[in-house]
JSON list of C-alpha atoms in Angstrom, two decimals:
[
{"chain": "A", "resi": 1, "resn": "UNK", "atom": "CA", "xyz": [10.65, 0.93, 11.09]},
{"chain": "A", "resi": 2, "resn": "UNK", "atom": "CA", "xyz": [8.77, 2.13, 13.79]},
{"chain": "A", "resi": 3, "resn": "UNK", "atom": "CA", "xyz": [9.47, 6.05, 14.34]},
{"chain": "A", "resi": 4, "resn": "UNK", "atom": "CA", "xyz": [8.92, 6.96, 18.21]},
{"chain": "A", "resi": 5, "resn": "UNK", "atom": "CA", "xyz": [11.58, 9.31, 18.98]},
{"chain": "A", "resi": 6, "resn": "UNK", "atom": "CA", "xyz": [12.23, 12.78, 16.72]},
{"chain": "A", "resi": 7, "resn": "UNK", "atom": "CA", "xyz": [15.18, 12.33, 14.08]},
{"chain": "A", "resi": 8, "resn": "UNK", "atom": "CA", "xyz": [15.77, 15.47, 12.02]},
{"chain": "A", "resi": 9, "resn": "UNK", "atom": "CA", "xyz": [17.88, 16.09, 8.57]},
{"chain": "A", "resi": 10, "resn": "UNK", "atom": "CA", "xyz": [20.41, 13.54, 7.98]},
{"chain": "A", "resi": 11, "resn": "UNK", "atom": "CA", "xyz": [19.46, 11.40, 11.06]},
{"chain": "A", "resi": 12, "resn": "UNK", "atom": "CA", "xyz": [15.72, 10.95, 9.29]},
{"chain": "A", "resi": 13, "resn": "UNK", "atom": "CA", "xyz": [16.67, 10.66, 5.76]},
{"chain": "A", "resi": 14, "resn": "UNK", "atom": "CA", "xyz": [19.85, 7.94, 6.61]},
{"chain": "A", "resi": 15, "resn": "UNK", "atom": "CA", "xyz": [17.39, 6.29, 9.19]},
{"chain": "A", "resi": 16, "resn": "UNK", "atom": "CA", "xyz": [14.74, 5.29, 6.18]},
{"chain": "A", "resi": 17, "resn": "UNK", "atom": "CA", "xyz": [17.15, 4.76, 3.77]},
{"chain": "A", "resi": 18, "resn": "UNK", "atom": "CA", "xyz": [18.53, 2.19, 6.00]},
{"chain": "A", "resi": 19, "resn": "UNK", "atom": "CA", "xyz": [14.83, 0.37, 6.24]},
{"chain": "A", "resi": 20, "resn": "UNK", "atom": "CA", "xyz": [13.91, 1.05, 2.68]},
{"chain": "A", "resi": 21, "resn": "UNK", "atom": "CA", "xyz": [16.96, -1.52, 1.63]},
{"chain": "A", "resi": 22, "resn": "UNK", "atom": "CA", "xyz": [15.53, -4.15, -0.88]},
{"chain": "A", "resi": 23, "resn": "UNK", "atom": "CA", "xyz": [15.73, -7.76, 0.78]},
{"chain": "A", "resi": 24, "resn": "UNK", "atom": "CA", "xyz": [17.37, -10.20, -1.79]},
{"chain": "A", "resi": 25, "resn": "UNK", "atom": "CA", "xyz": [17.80, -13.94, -1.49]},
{"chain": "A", "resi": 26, "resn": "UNK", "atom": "CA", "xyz": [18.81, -16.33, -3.62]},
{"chain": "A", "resi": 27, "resn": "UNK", "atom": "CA", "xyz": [18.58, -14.11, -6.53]},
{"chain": "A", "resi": 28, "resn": "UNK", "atom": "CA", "xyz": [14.66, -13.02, -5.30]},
{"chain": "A", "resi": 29, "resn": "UNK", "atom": "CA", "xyz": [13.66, -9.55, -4.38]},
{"chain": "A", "resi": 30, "resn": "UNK", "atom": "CA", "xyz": [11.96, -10.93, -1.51]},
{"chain": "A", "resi": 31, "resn": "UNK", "atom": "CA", "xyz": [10.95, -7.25, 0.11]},
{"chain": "A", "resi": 32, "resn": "UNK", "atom": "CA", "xyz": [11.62, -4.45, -2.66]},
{"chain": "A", "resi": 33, "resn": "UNK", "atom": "CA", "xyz": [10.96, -1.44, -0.12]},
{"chain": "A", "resi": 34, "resn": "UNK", "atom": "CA", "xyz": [10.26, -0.41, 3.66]},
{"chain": "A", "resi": 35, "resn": "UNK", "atom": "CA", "xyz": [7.69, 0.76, 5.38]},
{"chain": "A", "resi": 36, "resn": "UNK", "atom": "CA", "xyz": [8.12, 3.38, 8.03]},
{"chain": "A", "resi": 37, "resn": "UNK", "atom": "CA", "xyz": [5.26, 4.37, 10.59]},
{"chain": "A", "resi": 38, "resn": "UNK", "atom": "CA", "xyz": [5.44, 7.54, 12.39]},
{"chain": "A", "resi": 39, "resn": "UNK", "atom": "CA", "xyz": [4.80, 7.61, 15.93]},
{"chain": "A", "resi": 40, "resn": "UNK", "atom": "CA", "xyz": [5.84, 11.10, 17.44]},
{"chain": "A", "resi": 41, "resn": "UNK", "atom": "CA", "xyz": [5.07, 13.17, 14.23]},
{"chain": "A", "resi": 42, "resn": "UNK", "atom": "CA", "xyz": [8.61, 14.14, 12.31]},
{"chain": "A", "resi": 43, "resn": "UNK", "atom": "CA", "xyz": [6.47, 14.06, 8.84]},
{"chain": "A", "resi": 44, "resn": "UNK", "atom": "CA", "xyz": [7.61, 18.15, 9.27]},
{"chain": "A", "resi": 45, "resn": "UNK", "atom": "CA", "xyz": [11.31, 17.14, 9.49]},
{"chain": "A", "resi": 46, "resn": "UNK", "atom": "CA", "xyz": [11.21, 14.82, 6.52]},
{"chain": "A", "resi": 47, "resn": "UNK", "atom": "CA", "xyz": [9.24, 17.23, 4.54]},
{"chain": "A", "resi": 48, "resn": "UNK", "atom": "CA", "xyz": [12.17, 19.92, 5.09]},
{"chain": "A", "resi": 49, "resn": "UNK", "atom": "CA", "xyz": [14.74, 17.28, 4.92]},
{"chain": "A", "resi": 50, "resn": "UNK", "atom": "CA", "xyz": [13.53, 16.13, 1.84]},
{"chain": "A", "resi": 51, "resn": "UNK", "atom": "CA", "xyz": [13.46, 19.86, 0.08]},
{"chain": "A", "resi": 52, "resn": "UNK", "atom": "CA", "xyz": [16.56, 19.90, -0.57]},
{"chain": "A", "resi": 53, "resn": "UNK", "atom": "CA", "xyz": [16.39, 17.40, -3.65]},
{"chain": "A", "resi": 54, "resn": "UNK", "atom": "CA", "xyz": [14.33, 17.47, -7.01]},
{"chain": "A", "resi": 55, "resn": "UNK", "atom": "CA", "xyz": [10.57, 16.21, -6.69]},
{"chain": "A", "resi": 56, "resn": "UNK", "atom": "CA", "xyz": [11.75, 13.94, -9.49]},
{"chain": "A", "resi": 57, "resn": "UNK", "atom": "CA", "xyz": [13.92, 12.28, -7.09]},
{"chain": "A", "resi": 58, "resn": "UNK", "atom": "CA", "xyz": [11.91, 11.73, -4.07]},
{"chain": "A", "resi": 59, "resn": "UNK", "atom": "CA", "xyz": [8.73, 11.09, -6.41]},
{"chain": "A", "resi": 60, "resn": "UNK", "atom": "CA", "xyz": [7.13, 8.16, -4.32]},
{"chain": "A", "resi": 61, "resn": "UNK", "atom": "CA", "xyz": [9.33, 8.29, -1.24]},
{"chain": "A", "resi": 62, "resn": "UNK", "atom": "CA", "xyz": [6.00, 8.79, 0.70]},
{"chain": "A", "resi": 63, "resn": "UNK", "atom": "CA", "xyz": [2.11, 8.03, 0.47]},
{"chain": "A", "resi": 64, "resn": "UNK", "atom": "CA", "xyz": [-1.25, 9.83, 1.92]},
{"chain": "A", "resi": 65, "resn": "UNK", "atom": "CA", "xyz": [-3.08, 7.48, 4.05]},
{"chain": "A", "resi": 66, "resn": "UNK", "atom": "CA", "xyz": [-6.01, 9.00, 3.12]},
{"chain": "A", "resi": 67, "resn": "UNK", "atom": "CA", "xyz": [-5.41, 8.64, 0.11]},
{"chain": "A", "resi": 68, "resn": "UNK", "atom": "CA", "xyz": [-4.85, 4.56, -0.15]},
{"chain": "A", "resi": 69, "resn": "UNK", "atom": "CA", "xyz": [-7.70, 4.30, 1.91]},
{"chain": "A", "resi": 70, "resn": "UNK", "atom": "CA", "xyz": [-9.98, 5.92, -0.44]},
{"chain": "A", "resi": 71, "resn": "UNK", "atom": "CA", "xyz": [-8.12, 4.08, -3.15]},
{"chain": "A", "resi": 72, "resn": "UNK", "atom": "CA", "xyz": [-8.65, 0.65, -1.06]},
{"chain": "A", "resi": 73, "resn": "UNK", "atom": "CA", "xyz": [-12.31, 1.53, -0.97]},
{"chain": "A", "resi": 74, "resn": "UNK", "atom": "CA", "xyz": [-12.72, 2.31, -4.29]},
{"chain": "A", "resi": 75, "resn": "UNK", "atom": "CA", "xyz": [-11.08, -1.26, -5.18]},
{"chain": "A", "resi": 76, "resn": "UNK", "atom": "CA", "xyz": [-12.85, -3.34, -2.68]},
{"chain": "A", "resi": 77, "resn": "UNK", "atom": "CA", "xyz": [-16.57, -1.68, -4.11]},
{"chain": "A", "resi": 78, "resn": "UNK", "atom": "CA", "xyz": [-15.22, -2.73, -7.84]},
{"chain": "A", "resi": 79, "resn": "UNK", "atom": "CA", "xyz": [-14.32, -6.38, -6.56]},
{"chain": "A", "resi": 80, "resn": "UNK", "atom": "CA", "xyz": [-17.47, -6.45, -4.63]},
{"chain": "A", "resi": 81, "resn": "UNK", "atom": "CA", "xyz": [-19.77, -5.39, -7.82]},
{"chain": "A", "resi": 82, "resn": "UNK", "atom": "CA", "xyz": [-18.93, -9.00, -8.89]},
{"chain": "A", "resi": 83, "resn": "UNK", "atom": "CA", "xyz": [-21.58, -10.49, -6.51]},
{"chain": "A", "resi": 84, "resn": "UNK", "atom": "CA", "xyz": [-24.33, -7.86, -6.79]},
{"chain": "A", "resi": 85, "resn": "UNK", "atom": "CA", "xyz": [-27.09, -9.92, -5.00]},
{"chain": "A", "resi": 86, "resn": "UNK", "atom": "CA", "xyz": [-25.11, -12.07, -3.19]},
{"chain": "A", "resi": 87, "resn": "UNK", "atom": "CA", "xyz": [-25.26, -11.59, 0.27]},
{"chain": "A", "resi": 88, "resn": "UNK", "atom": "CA", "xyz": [-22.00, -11.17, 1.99]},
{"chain": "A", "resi": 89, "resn": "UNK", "atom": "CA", "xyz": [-21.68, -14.44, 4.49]},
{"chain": "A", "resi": 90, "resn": "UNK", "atom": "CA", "xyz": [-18.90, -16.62, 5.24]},
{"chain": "A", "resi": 91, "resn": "UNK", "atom": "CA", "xyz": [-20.66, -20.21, 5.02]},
{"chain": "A", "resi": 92, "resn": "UNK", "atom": "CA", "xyz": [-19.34, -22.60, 2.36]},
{"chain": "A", "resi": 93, "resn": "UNK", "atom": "CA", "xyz": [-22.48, -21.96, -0.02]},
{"chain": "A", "resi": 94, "resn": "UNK", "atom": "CA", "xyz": [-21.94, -18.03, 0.07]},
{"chain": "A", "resi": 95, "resn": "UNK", "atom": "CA", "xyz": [-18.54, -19.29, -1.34]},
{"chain": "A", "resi": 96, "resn": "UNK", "atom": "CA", "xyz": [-19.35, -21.59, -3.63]},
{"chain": "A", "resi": 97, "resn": "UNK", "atom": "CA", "xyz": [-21.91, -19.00, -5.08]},
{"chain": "A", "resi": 98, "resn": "UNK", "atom": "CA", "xyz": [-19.11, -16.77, -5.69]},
{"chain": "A", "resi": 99, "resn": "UNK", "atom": "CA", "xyz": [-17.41, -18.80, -7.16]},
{"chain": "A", "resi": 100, "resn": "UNK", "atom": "CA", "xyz": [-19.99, -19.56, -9.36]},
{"chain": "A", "resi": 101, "resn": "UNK", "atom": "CA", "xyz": [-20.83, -15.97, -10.44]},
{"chain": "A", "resi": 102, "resn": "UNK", "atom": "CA", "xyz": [-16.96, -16.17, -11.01]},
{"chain": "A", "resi": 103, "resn": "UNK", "atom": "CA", "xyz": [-16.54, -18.44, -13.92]},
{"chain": "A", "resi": 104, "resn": "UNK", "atom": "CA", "xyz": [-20.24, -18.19, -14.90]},
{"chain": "A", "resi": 105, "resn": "UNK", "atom": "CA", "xyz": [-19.34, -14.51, -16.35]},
{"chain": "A", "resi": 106, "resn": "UNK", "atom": "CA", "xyz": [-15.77, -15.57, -16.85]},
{"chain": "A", "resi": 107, "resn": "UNK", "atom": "CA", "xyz": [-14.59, -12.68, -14.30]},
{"chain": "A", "resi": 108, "resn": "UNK", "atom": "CA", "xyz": [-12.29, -15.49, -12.11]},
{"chain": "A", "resi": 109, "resn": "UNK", "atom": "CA", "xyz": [-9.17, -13.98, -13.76]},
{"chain": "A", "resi": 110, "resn": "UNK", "atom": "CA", "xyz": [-9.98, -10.68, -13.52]},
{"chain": "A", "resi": 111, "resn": "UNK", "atom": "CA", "xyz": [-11.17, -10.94, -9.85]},
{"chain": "A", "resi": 112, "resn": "UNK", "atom": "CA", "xyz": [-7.50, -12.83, -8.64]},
{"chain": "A", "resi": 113, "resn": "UNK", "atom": "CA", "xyz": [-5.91, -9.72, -10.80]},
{"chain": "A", "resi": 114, "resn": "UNK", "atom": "CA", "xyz": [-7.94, -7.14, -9.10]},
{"chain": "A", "resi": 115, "resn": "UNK", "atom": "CA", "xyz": [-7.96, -8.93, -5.78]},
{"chain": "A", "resi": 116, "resn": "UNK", "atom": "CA", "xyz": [-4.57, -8.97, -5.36]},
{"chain": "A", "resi": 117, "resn": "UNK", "atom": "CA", "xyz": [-3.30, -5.69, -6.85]},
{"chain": "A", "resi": 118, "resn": "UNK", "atom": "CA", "xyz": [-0.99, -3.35, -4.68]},
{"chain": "A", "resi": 119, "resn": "UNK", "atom": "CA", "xyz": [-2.51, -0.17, -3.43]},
{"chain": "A", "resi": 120, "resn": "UNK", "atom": "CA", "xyz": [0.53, 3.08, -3.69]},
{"chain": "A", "resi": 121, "resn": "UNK", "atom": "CA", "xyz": [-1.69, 6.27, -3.34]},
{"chain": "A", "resi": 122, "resn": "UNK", "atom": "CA", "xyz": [0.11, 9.20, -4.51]},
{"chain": "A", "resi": 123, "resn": "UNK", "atom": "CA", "xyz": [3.11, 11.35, -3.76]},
{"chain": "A", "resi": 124, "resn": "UNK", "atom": "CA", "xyz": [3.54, 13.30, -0.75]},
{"chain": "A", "resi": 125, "resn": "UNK", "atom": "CA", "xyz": [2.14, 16.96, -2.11]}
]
């Protein structure tokens, strides 16, 4: 959901609850959660709407960009430490080099795994 007008209290909190609905088909969670970007700047208004419950209930209701970016960048330099040496190009032998360190060090497993894990960052403080 795309925020670009204010909402405030129960407008804000019934307006994400409404996009953070989990998607199911055929029996598959095929989008567990929402994502909600704030155009106009209401982060107040959901901060003050959102004192009103426990921290243990809203406990990852929102995310610091700044923090999943340093997160991001701290996972992309681990993934990248792989291929000391190898110079970053996107030719077919660059690949195949990679690949190579890969399954040379037996790292291909651990590479998809860290490659593809989600980023969260931390609850709103």
């Amino acid at each position: 959901m795309y925020l670009d007008k204010p909402l405030k209290e129960h407008r804000l909190l019934q307006a994400i609850a409404r996009t953070n609905r989990p998607f199911i088909k055929n029996g598959e969670n095929v989008r567990p959660f929402g994502l909600v970007i704030d155009y106009v700047g209401i982060f107040k208004e959901l901060k003050r709407a959102l004192e009103i419950y426990d921290e243990v209930d809203i406990e990852g209701a929102t995310y610091s960009v700044e923090e999943i970016k340093e997160e991001l960048r701290k996972k992309i330099a681990r993934v990248m430490g792989y291929f000391d040496g190898l110079e970053p190009r996107r030719d077919k032998e660059t690949i195949m080099n990679a690949i190579e360190i890969l399954f040379r060090n037996n790292k291909g497993k651990e590479f998809g795994r860290l490659s593809s894990e989600k980023l969260y960052g931390s609850y709103m403080r």
